[in-house]
Each structure stands twice: as structure tokens, then as C-alpha cells.
Short mmCIF file of C-alpha atoms and ligand atoms in Angstrom, two decimals:
data_model
loop_
_atom_site.label_atom_id
_atom_site.label_comp_id
_atom_site.label_asym_id
_atom_site.label_seq_id
_atom_site.Cartn_x
_atom_site.Cartn_y
_atom_site.Cartn_z
CA MET A 16 -138.04 45.11 -7.04
CA GLU A 17 -135.39 43.49 -9.25
CA LYS A 18 -136.55 45.58 -12.23
CA ARG A 19 -136.13 48.84 -10.27
CA ARG A 20 -132.60 47.79 -9.32
CA GLU A 21 -131.69 47.12 -12.92
CA ASP A 22 -132.95 50.58 -13.74
CA SER A 23 -130.75 52.31 -11.19
CA PHE A 24 -127.71 50.24 -12.26
CA GLY A 25 -128.50 50.96 -15.89
CA ALA A 26 -128.51 54.62 -14.91
CA THR A 27 -124.88 54.36 -13.67
CA ASP A 28 -123.76 52.96 -17.02
CA ARG A 29 -125.73 55.60 -18.93
CA ARG A 30 -124.26 58.40 -16.80
CA ILE A 31 -120.70 57.17 -17.40
CA ARG A 32 -121.33 57.05 -21.16
CA GLU A 33 -122.92 60.51 -21.16
CA SER A 34 -119.98 61.94 -19.19
CA VAL A 35 -117.50 60.53 -21.70
CA GLU A 36 -119.50 62.07 -24.55
CA ARG A 37 -120.12 65.43 -22.88
CA LEU A 38 -116.46 65.87 -21.98
CA GLN A 39 -115.43 64.67 -25.45
CA LEU A 40 -113.13 62.04 -23.98
CA SER A 41 -111.87 59.08 -25.97
CA PRO A 42 -114.64 56.46 -26.37
CA VAL A 43 -112.06 53.96 -25.07
CA VAL A 44 -112.62 55.46 -21.59
CA TYR A 45 -116.17 54.10 -21.71
CA GLU A 46 -114.89 50.74 -23.04
CA HIS A 47 -112.67 50.50 -19.95
CA LEU A 48 -115.47 51.45 -17.54
CA LYS A 49 -118.49 49.64 -18.96
CA LYS A 50 -117.59 46.32 -17.32
CA PRO A 51 -115.19 45.00 -14.67
CA MET A 52 -111.61 44.20 -15.63
CA ARG A 53 -112.04 40.89 -13.89
CA PHE A 54 -115.06 39.05 -12.53
CA VAL A 55 -114.87 35.74 -10.67
CA GLU A 56 -117.68 33.48 -9.47
CA VAL A 57 -116.98 30.63 -7.05
CA SER A 58 -118.73 27.90 -5.10
CA ILE A 59 -118.20 28.08 -1.35
CA PRO A 60 -119.04 24.87 0.54
CA VAL A 61 -119.99 25.52 4.17
CA LYS A 62 -120.56 22.92 6.88
CA MET A 63 -123.86 23.95 8.50
CA ASP A 64 -124.80 23.47 12.14
CA HIS A 65 -127.17 20.63 11.23
CA GLY A 66 -124.16 18.63 9.99
CA GLY A 67 -124.82 18.88 6.24
CA VAL A 68 -122.96 21.01 3.69
CA GLU A 69 -124.51 23.90 1.80
CA VAL A 70 -122.83 25.28 -1.32
CA PHE A 71 -123.08 29.08 -1.66
CA THR A 72 -122.25 31.18 -4.72
CA GLY A 73 -119.73 33.96 -4.15
CA PHE A 74 -118.64 36.80 -6.42
CA ARG A 75 -115.81 39.30 -6.68
CA ALA A 76 -115.83 42.07 -9.30
CA GLN A 77 -112.59 43.98 -9.85
CA HIS A 78 -113.93 46.88 -11.84
CA ASN A 79 -111.00 49.19 -12.54
CA ASN A 80 -107.60 49.76 -10.92
CA VAL A 81 -106.18 52.66 -12.90
CA LEU A 82 -106.01 54.74 -9.69
CA GLY A 83 -104.91 52.02 -7.28
CA PRO A 84 -105.85 48.65 -5.75
CA PHE A 85 -109.47 47.55 -6.19
CA LYS A 86 -111.60 48.54 -3.20
CA GLY A 87 -115.15 47.65 -2.23
CA GLY A 88 -117.36 45.84 0.24
CA ILE A 89 -118.52 42.25 0.46
CA ARG A 90 -122.25 41.80 1.05
CA PHE A 91 -124.07 38.74 2.37
CA HIS A 92 -127.63 39.04 1.07
CA PRO A 93 -130.23 36.92 -0.76
CA ASP A 94 -130.44 39.52 -3.58
CA VAL A 95 -126.73 39.29 -4.46
CA THR A 96 -126.33 38.55 -8.18
CA ALA A 97 -123.47 38.70 -10.64
CA GLU A 98 -125.07 41.74 -12.26
CA ASN A 99 -125.56 43.85 -9.13
CA VAL A 100 -122.06 43.05 -7.85
CA LYS A 101 -120.63 44.23 -11.19
CA ALA A 102 -122.70 47.42 -11.18
CA LEU A 103 -121.84 48.26 -7.56
CA SER A 104 -118.15 47.80 -8.38
CA ALA A 105 -118.44 50.52 -11.05
CA LEU A 106 -119.92 52.92 -8.48
CA MET A 107 -116.90 52.29 -6.25
CA THR A 108 -114.51 53.20 -9.08
CA LEU A 109 -116.35 56.51 -9.47
CA LYS A 110 -116.59 57.19 -5.73
CA CYS A 111 -112.86 56.66 -5.13
CA ALA A 112 -111.93 58.84 -8.11
CA LEU A 113 -114.31 61.55 -6.95
CA VAL A 114 -113.17 61.83 -3.35
CA GLY A 115 -109.50 61.45 -4.29
CA VAL A 116 -108.49 58.23 -2.57
CA PRO A 117 -105.86 56.22 -4.50
CA PHE A 118 -108.04 53.15 -5.00
CA GLY A 119 -109.92 51.56 -7.83
CA GLY A 120 -113.38 50.02 -7.58
CA GLY A 121 -114.43 46.54 -6.58
CA LYS A 122 -117.31 44.70 -4.96
CA GLY A 123 -118.04 41.23 -3.65
CA GLY A 124 -120.90 39.23 -2.34
CA VAL A 125 -122.41 35.91 -1.42
CA ALA A 126 -126.02 35.01 -2.19
CA CYS A 127 -127.26 33.81 1.21
CA ASP A 128 -129.76 34.60 3.94
CA PRO A 129 -127.52 35.87 6.78
CA LEU A 130 -130.49 36.34 9.13
CA SER A 131 -131.14 32.59 9.14
CA MET A 132 -127.47 31.71 9.77
CA SER A 133 -125.81 31.20 13.16
CA ALA A 134 -122.63 33.11 14.04
CA SER A 135 -120.51 29.99 13.51
CA GLU A 136 -122.07 29.35 10.08
CA LYS A 137 -121.32 32.97 9.15
CA GLU A 138 -117.75 32.54 10.37
CA ARG A 139 -117.29 29.44 8.19
CA LEU A 140 -118.79 31.27 5.21
CA SER A 141 -116.49 34.28 5.78
CA ARG A 142 -113.41 32.06 5.97
CA GLY A 143 -114.64 30.11 2.92
CA TYR A 144 -114.93 33.37 0.95
CA ILE A 145 -111.29 34.17 1.72
CA ARG A 146 -110.12 30.64 0.88
CA ALA A 147 -111.87 30.99 -2.50
CA PHE A 148 -110.77 34.54 -3.30
CA GLY A 149 -107.58 35.00 -1.25
CA PHE A 150 -105.43 34.57 -4.35
CA LEU A 151 -107.10 37.70 -5.84
CA LEU A 152 -106.76 39.88 -2.74
CA GLY A 153 -103.95 41.75 -1.02
CA PRO A 154 -103.14 45.20 0.42
CA GLU A 155 -101.69 46.26 -2.94
CA VAL A 156 -104.18 44.33 -5.08
CA ASP A 157 -107.76 44.27 -3.85
CA ILE A 158 -108.99 45.42 -0.43
CA PRO A 159 -112.54 44.41 0.63
CA ALA A 160 -114.63 46.04 3.37
CA PRO A 161 -118.01 45.47 5.08
CA ASP A 162 -121.27 45.99 3.23
CA LEU A 163 -124.85 44.80 3.75
CA PHE A 164 -124.92 42.21 6.58
CA THR A 165 -121.15 42.02 6.91
CA ASP A 166 -119.60 43.92 9.79
CA ALA A 167 -116.37 44.39 11.74
CA GLN A 168 -116.64 40.85 13.15
CA VAL A 169 -116.87 39.37 9.63
CA MET A 170 -113.82 41.43 8.62
CA ALA A 171 -111.92 40.09 11.65
CA TRP A 172 -112.63 36.45 10.64
CA MET A 173 -111.66 37.24 7.07
CA VAL A 174 -108.37 38.95 7.93
CA ASP A 175 -107.51 36.10 10.28
CA GLU A 176 -108.06 33.57 7.48
CA TYR A 177 -106.08 35.66 5.01
CA ASN A 178 -103.15 35.99 7.42
CA TYR A 179 -103.18 32.24 7.96
CA LEU A 180 -103.15 31.51 4.20
CA ALA A 181 -100.52 34.16 3.44
CA GLN A 182 -98.44 33.18 6.48
CA ARG A 183 -97.86 36.83 7.33
CA HIS A 184 -99.53 39.60 9.32
CA SER A 185 -101.37 41.62 6.72
CA PRO A 186 -104.03 43.85 8.33
CA GLY A 187 -104.22 46.15 5.26
CA VAL A 188 -105.90 43.45 3.15
CA LEU A 189 -109.32 44.46 4.50
CA THR A 190 -110.78 47.58 6.08
CA GLY A 191 -113.65 48.06 8.50
CA LYS A 192 -111.94 45.81 11.04
CA PRO A 193 -112.50 46.16 14.80
CA VAL A 194 -110.07 48.72 16.28
CA GLU A 195 -108.54 45.87 18.32
CA VAL A 196 -107.28 44.14 15.15
CA GLY A 197 -106.12 47.16 13.16
CA GLY A 198 -109.33 49.09 12.48
CA SER A 199 -109.37 52.89 12.48
CA LEU A 200 -110.98 55.10 15.06
CA GLY A 201 -113.89 56.97 13.48
CA ARG A 202 -114.55 54.38 10.74
CA LYS A 203 -117.98 53.39 12.08
CA GLU A 204 -119.44 56.88 11.83
CA ALA A 205 -117.33 58.03 8.85
CA THR A 206 -120.10 57.84 6.24
CA SER A 207 -122.44 59.96 8.38
CA ARG A 208 -119.73 62.40 9.37
CA GLY A 209 -118.76 62.85 5.72
CA SER A 210 -122.43 63.45 4.82
CA VAL A 211 -122.68 66.09 7.53
CA TYR A 212 -119.60 67.91 6.20
CA VAL A 213 -120.98 68.04 2.65
CA THR A 214 -124.39 69.12 3.99
CA ARG A 215 -122.69 72.02 5.75
CA GLU A 216 -120.86 73.07 2.56
CA ALA A 217 -123.98 72.71 0.40
CA ALA A 218 -126.07 74.68 2.91
CA LYS A 219 -123.57 77.56 2.74
CA LEU A 220 -123.93 77.64 -1.06
CA CYS A 221 -127.73 77.55 -0.80
CA GLY A 222 -127.75 80.37 1.75
CA ILE A 223 -129.15 78.07 4.45
CA SER A 224 -127.91 78.58 8.00
CA LEU A 225 -127.19 75.09 9.31
CA LYS A 226 -127.93 76.16 12.91
CA GLU A 227 -131.39 77.40 11.97
CA ALA A 228 -132.18 74.75 9.36
CA ARG A 229 -134.89 72.18 9.96
CA ILE A 230 -133.50 68.77 9.01
CA ALA A 231 -135.45 65.57 8.21
CA ILE A 232 -133.67 62.19 8.01
CA GLN A 233 -135.05 58.99 6.52
CA GLY A 234 -133.42 55.99 8.20
CA CYS A 235 -132.08 55.62 11.72
CA GLY A 236 -129.49 52.87 11.20
CA ASN A 237 -125.75 53.13 10.90
CA VAL A 238 -125.87 56.14 8.57
CA GLY A 239 -129.12 57.94 9.53
CA GLY A 240 -128.78 57.47 13.29
CA GLN A 241 -125.14 58.61 13.41
CA ALA A 242 -125.94 61.56 11.13
CA ALA A 243 -128.73 62.61 13.52
CA ARG A 244 -126.31 62.41 16.44
CA ILE A 245 -123.60 64.46 14.70
CA PHE A 246 -126.05 67.10 13.40
CA ASN A 247 -127.44 67.36 16.93
CA GLU A 248 -123.94 67.78 18.41
CA LEU A 249 -123.39 70.65 15.97
CA GLY A 250 -126.50 72.33 17.37
CA CYS A 251 -128.76 71.61 14.38
CA LYS A 252 -132.47 70.98 14.66
CA ILE A 253 -133.73 67.56 13.53
CA VAL A 254 -137.48 67.97 13.05
CA ALA A 255 -138.24 64.48 11.70
CA ILE A 256 -136.66 61.03 11.48
CA SER A 257 -137.98 57.63 10.48
CA ASP A 258 -137.06 53.98 10.19
CA ILE A 259 -138.81 50.87 8.90
CA SER A 260 -141.44 51.25 11.68
CA GLY A 261 -142.41 54.82 10.67
CA GLY A 262 -141.30 58.22 11.87
CA VAL A 263 -141.69 61.06 14.34
CA TYR A 264 -142.04 64.79 13.75
CA ARG A 265 -141.57 67.73 16.09
CA PRO A 266 -141.36 71.20 14.49
CA GLN A 267 -139.40 72.62 17.48
CA GLY A 268 -136.77 69.84 17.08
CA LEU A 269 -136.59 66.29 18.43
CA ASP A 270 -134.65 65.25 21.52
CA ILE A 271 -132.11 63.20 19.52
CA PRO A 272 -130.16 61.64 22.45
CA ALA A 273 -133.48 60.42 23.93
CA LEU A 274 -134.61 59.09 20.55
CA LEU A 275 -131.33 57.26 19.88
CA ASP A 276 -131.43 55.83 23.38
CA HIS A 277 -134.97 54.56 22.70
CA VAL A 278 -133.84 53.04 19.35
CA GLN A 279 -130.86 51.39 21.00
CA LYS A 280 -133.06 49.80 23.65
CA SER A 281 -136.05 48.77 21.54
CA GLY A 282 -134.48 48.47 18.08
CA LEU A 283 -137.05 50.77 16.45
CA ILE A 284 -138.36 54.35 16.52
CA GLU A 285 -141.86 52.96 17.09
CA GLY A 286 -143.01 53.77 20.63
CA PHE A 287 -140.93 56.97 20.95
CA THR A 288 -143.29 59.54 22.41
CA GLY A 289 -141.26 62.72 21.93
CA GLY A 290 -142.99 63.72 18.68
CA GLU A 291 -146.01 63.33 16.45
CA LYS A 292 -146.19 59.98 14.62
CA ILE A 293 -145.75 60.20 10.83
CA THR A 294 -145.42 57.66 8.04
CA ASN A 295 -142.34 57.18 5.90
CA GLU A 296 -144.18 58.76 2.96
CA GLU A 297 -144.96 61.81 5.10
CA LEU A 298 -141.30 62.09 6.14
CA ILE A 299 -140.21 62.66 2.55
CA THR A 300 -142.58 65.60 2.12
CA VAL A 301 -142.43 66.96 5.68
CA ASP A 302 -141.94 70.68 6.21
CA CYS A 303 -138.13 71.08 6.42
CA ASP A 304 -135.16 72.82 4.81
CA ILE A 305 -132.80 69.86 4.38
CA LEU A 306 -133.85 66.30 3.58
CA VAL A 307 -131.33 63.48 4.15
CA PRO A 308 -132.46 60.12 2.73
CA ALA A 309 -130.32 57.58 4.61
CA ALA A 310 -132.21 54.30 4.24
CA LEU A 311 -133.10 52.68 0.93
CA GLU A 312 -132.97 53.17 -2.81
CA ASN A 313 -135.81 54.69 -4.89
CA GLN A 314 -137.47 56.68 -2.09
CA LEU A 315 -137.77 60.04 -3.88
CA THR A 316 -140.03 59.33 -6.83
CA ALA A 317 -142.00 61.13 -9.54
CA GLU A 318 -145.02 60.87 -7.22
CA ASN A 319 -143.57 62.56 -4.12
CA ALA A 320 -140.93 64.85 -5.68
CA PRO A 321 -143.47 67.62 -6.52
CA GLU A 322 -144.42 67.74 -2.79
CA ILE A 323 -140.92 67.87 -1.30
CA LYS A 324 -140.55 71.02 0.85
CA ALA A 325 -136.77 70.90 1.42
CA SER A 326 -134.58 73.16 -0.68
CA LEU A 327 -131.55 70.87 -0.23
CA VAL A 328 -131.45 67.05 -0.52
CA VAL A 329 -128.32 65.15 0.57
CA GLU A 330 -128.22 61.52 -0.56
CA ALA A 331 -126.56 59.71 2.34
CA ALA A 332 -128.09 56.43 1.07
CA ASN A 333 -127.14 54.84 -2.24
CA GLY A 334 -129.58 55.56 -5.06
CA PRO A 335 -132.49 57.06 -3.05
CA THR A 336 -133.69 59.27 -5.93
CA THR A 337 -135.15 57.94 -9.18
CA PRO A 338 -134.04 59.68 -12.41
CA GLU A 339 -137.62 61.03 -12.86
CA ALA A 340 -137.65 62.51 -9.37
CA GLU A 341 -134.24 64.07 -9.96
CA GLN A 342 -135.56 65.83 -13.05
CA ILE A 343 -138.49 67.22 -11.05
CA LEU A 344 -136.16 68.44 -8.28
CA LYS A 345 -133.99 70.14 -10.88
CA GLU A 346 -137.00 71.92 -12.40
CA ARG A 347 -138.02 73.03 -8.89
CA GLU A 348 -134.44 74.30 -8.28
CA ILE A 349 -133.98 72.00 -5.30
CA VAL A 350 -130.26 71.28 -4.89
CA LEU A 351 -129.34 67.58 -4.66
CA VAL A 352 -125.95 66.37 -3.42
CA PRO A 353 -125.52 62.94 -5.08
CA ASP A 354 -124.71 59.71 -3.28
CA ILE A 355 -121.26 59.17 -4.79
CA LEU A 356 -120.20 62.44 -3.17
CA ALA A 357 -122.44 62.55 -0.07
CA ASN A 358 -121.65 59.07 1.28
CA SER A 359 -117.99 58.80 0.30
CA GLY A 360 -116.80 59.40 3.89
CA GLY A 361 -116.85 55.64 4.52
CA VAL A 362 -114.37 54.77 1.80
CA THR A 363 -112.25 57.79 2.78
CA VAL A 364 -111.74 56.51 6.33
CA SER A 365 -111.24 52.99 4.91
CA TYR A 366 -108.32 54.53 3.03
CA PHE A 367 -107.06 56.05 6.31
CA GLU A 368 -107.31 52.61 7.93
CA TRP A 369 -105.22 51.09 5.13
CA VAL A 370 -102.62 53.88 5.46
CA GLN A 371 -102.41 53.29 9.23
CA ASN A 372 -102.04 49.51 8.66
CA ASN A 373 -99.23 50.12 6.17
CA GLU A 374 -97.49 52.57 8.52
CA GLY A 375 -98.09 50.43 11.58
CA TYR A 376 -98.85 53.72 13.34
CA TYR A 377 -102.35 54.62 14.49
CA TRP A 378 -103.95 58.08 14.51
CA ASP A 379 -106.14 59.60 17.19
CA LEU A 380 -109.81 60.31 16.48
CA GLU A 381 -109.23 64.04 16.06
CA THR A 382 -106.67 63.41 13.30
CA VAL A 383 -109.02 61.00 11.49
CA ASN A 384 -111.92 63.47 11.62
CA GLN A 385 -109.80 66.47 10.58
CA ARG A 386 -108.40 64.60 7.57
CA LEU A 387 -111.87 63.33 6.65
CA GLU A 388 -113.25 66.85 6.81
CA LYS A 389 -110.46 68.16 4.60
CA MET A 390 -111.02 65.52 1.91
CA MET A 391 -114.83 65.82 1.93
CA VAL A 392 -114.75 69.62 1.73
CA GLN A 393 -112.17 69.50 -1.09
CA ALA A 394 -114.22 66.95 -3.03
CA PHE A 395 -117.43 68.94 -2.58
CA HIS A 396 -115.91 72.17 -3.90
CA ALA A 397 -114.04 70.41 -6.71
CA VAL A 398 -117.35 68.93 -7.92
CA HIS A 399 -119.15 72.23 -7.54
CA ARG A 400 -116.44 74.08 -9.50
CA PHE A 401 -116.38 71.39 -12.17
CA GLY A 402 -120.17 71.71 -12.51
CA ARG A 403 -119.96 75.48 -13.03
CA GLU A 404 -117.13 75.24 -15.53
CA LYS A 405 -117.90 72.07 -17.48
CA CYS A 406 -121.60 71.23 -17.16
CA ALA A 407 -123.53 74.35 -16.23
CA GLU A 408 -126.79 72.85 -17.53
CA GLY A 409 -126.51 69.68 -15.46
CA THR A 410 -127.19 68.72 -11.87
CA MET A 411 -124.58 68.16 -9.18
CA ARG A 412 -124.80 64.45 -10.05
CA THR A 413 -123.85 65.24 -13.64
CA ALA A 414 -120.88 67.20 -12.30
CA ALA A 415 -119.85 64.43 -9.87
CA TYR A 416 -119.87 61.77 -12.59
CA GLY A 417 -118.08 64.09 -15.01
CA TYR A 418 -115.40 65.00 -12.48
CA ALA A 419 -114.79 61.34 -11.54
CA VAL A 420 -114.73 60.13 -15.15
CA GLN A 421 -112.33 62.90 -16.14
CA ARG A 422 -109.92 61.96 -13.34
CA LEU A 423 -110.05 58.33 -14.42
CA ALA A 424 -109.48 59.32 -18.06
CA GLU A 425 -106.42 61.41 -17.14
CA ALA A 426 -104.88 58.51 -15.23
CA MET A 427 -105.65 56.17 -18.15
CA ARG A 428 -103.96 58.54 -20.56
CA TYR A 429 -100.78 58.76 -18.46
CA ARG A 430 -100.68 55.00 -18.03
CA GLY A 431 -101.06 54.40 -21.76
CA TRP A 432 -104.51 52.81 -21.60
CA LEU A 433 -106.03 55.10 -24.23
P1 NAD B 513 -128.74 50.12 8.23
O1 NAD B 513 -129.28 48.78 7.91
O2 NAD B 513 -127.85 50.31 9.42
O3 NAD B 513 -129.96 51.17 8.41
C1 NAD B 513 -131.01 51.28 7.49
C2 NAD B 513 -132.12 52.09 8.13
O4 NAD B 513 -133.18 52.24 7.17
C3 NAD B 513 -132.75 51.43 9.35
O5 NAD B 513 -133.04 52.43 10.31
C4 NAD B 513 -134.05 50.86 8.79
O6 NAD B 513 -135.07 50.71 9.77
C5 NAD B 513 -134.40 51.95 7.80
N1 NAD B 513 -135.40 51.53 6.84
C6 NAD B 513 -135.55 50.32 6.25
N2 NAD B 513 -136.63 50.34 5.47
C7 NAD B 513 -137.15 51.59 5.56
C8 NAD B 513 -138.27 52.24 4.99
N3 NAD B 513 -139.09 51.60 4.17
N4 NAD B 513 -138.45 53.54 5.27
C9 NAD B 513 -137.64 54.20 6.12
N5 NAD B 513 -136.59 53.64 6.71
C10 NAD B 513 -136.35 52.35 6.42
O7 NAD B 513 -128.03 50.62 6.89
P2 NAD B 513 -126.95 51.78 6.74
O8 NAD B 513 -125.58 51.20 6.84
O9 NAD B 513 -127.35 52.92 7.62
O10 NAD B 513 -127.14 52.17 5.20
C11 NAD B 513 -128.17 53.07 4.79
C12 NAD B 513 -127.88 53.49 3.36
O11 NAD B 513 -126.60 54.11 3.28
C13 NAD B 513 -127.84 52.36 2.32
O12 NAD B 513 -128.32 52.88 1.10
C14 NAD B 513 -126.35 52.06 2.19
O13 NAD B 513 -126.06 51.46 0.93
C15 NAD B 513 -125.81 53.48 2.29
N6 NAD B 513 -124.38 53.53 2.63
C16 NAD B 513 -123.94 53.05 3.83
C17 NAD B 513 -122.60 53.15 4.15
C18 NAD B 513 -122.08 52.71 5.50
O14 NAD B 513 -120.91 52.99 5.80
N7 NAD B 513 -122.89 52.05 6.33
C19 NAD B 513 -121.68 53.72 3.23
C20 NAD B 513 -122.17 54.20 2.02
C21 NAD B 513 -123.53 54.11 1.74
#
């Protein structure tokens, strides 16, 4: 498990280096991007419910801020390490550059088992994280957000602690807050909505009619479940969906509101009777036109890639395709929209939240969605154009990395970093 992670993080570094070489940029661009500008590790003592103190290790990586304040989530997870926090911070730098939000990349985390912690222990840990890192954060410096096992409630505790330490009201220091304390409408479903917009644009290019397309989605959580709902509202046909308990398949299209209602009540797809039961392996190779992996990393592999029926794959999850599988998809002329483009809707609406916090003026949902659509569509076509003009031999991932790295290099040149 750890080895596979290192591989996919190693792939990010390799892709940045290859982009710098292919575009004949100064090698100093790679020197700037190969590691975070600043990395801090701290001990966070937390009084536990049993009365004793546990000392957790927390991290914050500030990867690159040539385009703006560092930006990136904080995860609470047992697998959090210095190395994966650093690597994830690099992906954020690329994602922000790609979608055109004026932020740099960052990431944070605490190695802990959030599932075994009570709400009050999590609150003390969240406040402890801010006490340890508050001096590095700020609306113009570094702006965290939720990530694995941190949610709007955690952001609310964190912003409260930050405001107390700073002795001022500063909602823009974090995004992904509840709407009641300065969050943005539309933030919760922004990643899925953004993925749906790029799916629509990619389908047009592939000559697929979205209304007639058969869509399969792996994952029915925040991203997969919301994507299913939005696709369904647009009149699309979801023929298969899965979660950790397995999946369901119905060639005529699933009743998505009934399925989501079932998942909301029982927590899992298991037990939903509106379709034929399939395994997660079968979902990947199910008969469909568009496949949306929205669960875990390394799901499309050298073993199943030759059997994939879809002609378009949209990576709503982070890192769902191994490099070997990607090569096979390329040879089979299956179009793949890469994660740093396909799931950048979340950071885009985080940017909108920060803008609204700075303005002290809040937008309606229609405005948020319209502006999200505009930015996602622009980013998609910019990457596609860049691919045609600058890396015709490569995949859309090659183009996305190249486009992001070139934008970063231009900003570095203007700022005198090269
Ligand atoms: P989540 O925890 O809400 O949902 C994950 C889903 O995957 C659940 O339905 C779970 O049952 C399912 N799952 C777990 N193991 C599975 C398996 N073996 N096979 C099939 N399904 C399985 O997580 P999420 O927020 O929806 O994130 C999903 C992916 O999207 C992750 O890769 C995440 O990094 C990425 N992502 C999320 C956001 C966001 O805003 N939430 C933004 C960018 C990227």
C-alpha cells in the first residue's frame, strides 16, 4: 500500500521534470518545484477523554507561492507522513495554476485515527493544530481547507481558534467552512459539479452525446454521489455505481434519487434492489461510454485497462489510474481527463469562498455555479489547446502538467525567480 503511494507521488515529480524538459524551460523551474519552499513538523499535545495526554505529529507543507497564498487541505488520517504531505502540496500548486485561481500549493495533516476519537478530542486536536501552525497561516499567507476526515465542523473550530489567537475576525484564513460562519454556497458539491462540466466538454470533443451516454461511477461518497445526482439532474443515464460494499448495474439507467436515498439511510449501496449486483472490479469494465472513478487511487490498472469499455474516463478521484494503465488507455485511444483538471472544482469554489470573505459580500448559488462553470470550461479548453499545440504526442495529463508548469514558470520569470 505504502509502496504504491510512493509510486504515484514519484510520478508527480517525474511529470513535473518531464514538463520542464519538454517545454525547454529553465531547469531552475524544476528546482523550485521539486520540494516545498517550507515544511514544518510539530508536536500537538491533546488532552484525551480518558484524562491522559496524547502527543500527535502534525505537518504543514508550503510548496510554492509564486501565484498567491499557499492553499491546501488538512487531513486527519493514520497514513499521514511527511513525504505524502509534501507530495500532495505539489499537486495543489499544479491544480491552482491549471484552473487559474491565484493561489499557490500547500497541504497539512496530522497522523491520527480520527474514527477512534470523540468529537471533543477532535475539537481539541483541531484547535491544537491552529495553535501550533497559526503563525504560518493567514488569508494572504496560507489558507487551509478540509481533506480526508476533516470537514466543515473541523474548519469552524479551526477558524474560531485562529480568530481568538489573532484577535480579529478573519474568516478568509480557511475555506470549506459551514455557510453559517462564512462558507460559500455550492462548496460541498463543487468538486462533483466541476467534474460534470469537464465531462460535458470532453464528451463534446469525443462526439459523445451526454444525454444518450451510459455513465458508470466508482464511489458514492461526497464526489461520486453528488456527481451521480448532478448527472441525473442533467438527464444523463447512470448505468452503474459502486461503493466499498460493491455496486449495482442497470443498462436502462438506475433510479438515482432512490439509490441516493437508500445510501443516505443505510450508509451503503448494499441492499439497493433497483439493479443487478456487481463487484467493484466489474464496475471498472462494465459496458458504458463514460467511466468516472470517484473513490480511491490505483483503481485502473494494467490488468483491467485492456477490458475497459468506456471511450472517455474522467478522473474525479485523485490518482485512480496507474501509469501502466494510462499507457494502455492511450494505445486504445480512450480519452482520459486527468485528476488535476477533473477535480479542480473544489479548490475553485474555495477561491470563491475566500473572495466572498474578503469582500464581506456573499453570492447566491446561481452566481457560484455560473462562475465555476466558466472557470472549469476555460481550463478544460486551455489544456486541450495546449495539448494540440505543445504536446501532440502526449495524453491530456501531459498537457495539463505542461500547461500548469508553464504558467508557474512565467510567473517565476516575471518575479525574478529564474
Ligand atoms: P468519500 O469518503 O466521501 O467517498 C469515497 C467513496 O469511495 C465512498 O462511497 C466509499 O464507499 C467508496 N469506496 C471506498 N473504497 C472503495 C472501493 N474499494 N471500491 C469502490 N468504492 C470504494 O470521499 P470523497 O470526498 O468523495 O473523495 C473521493 C475521491 O475524490 C478521493 O480520491 C479524493 O481525494 C478525491 N477528491 C475529493 C475532493 C472533495 O472535494 N471531496 C476534491 C478533490 C479530490
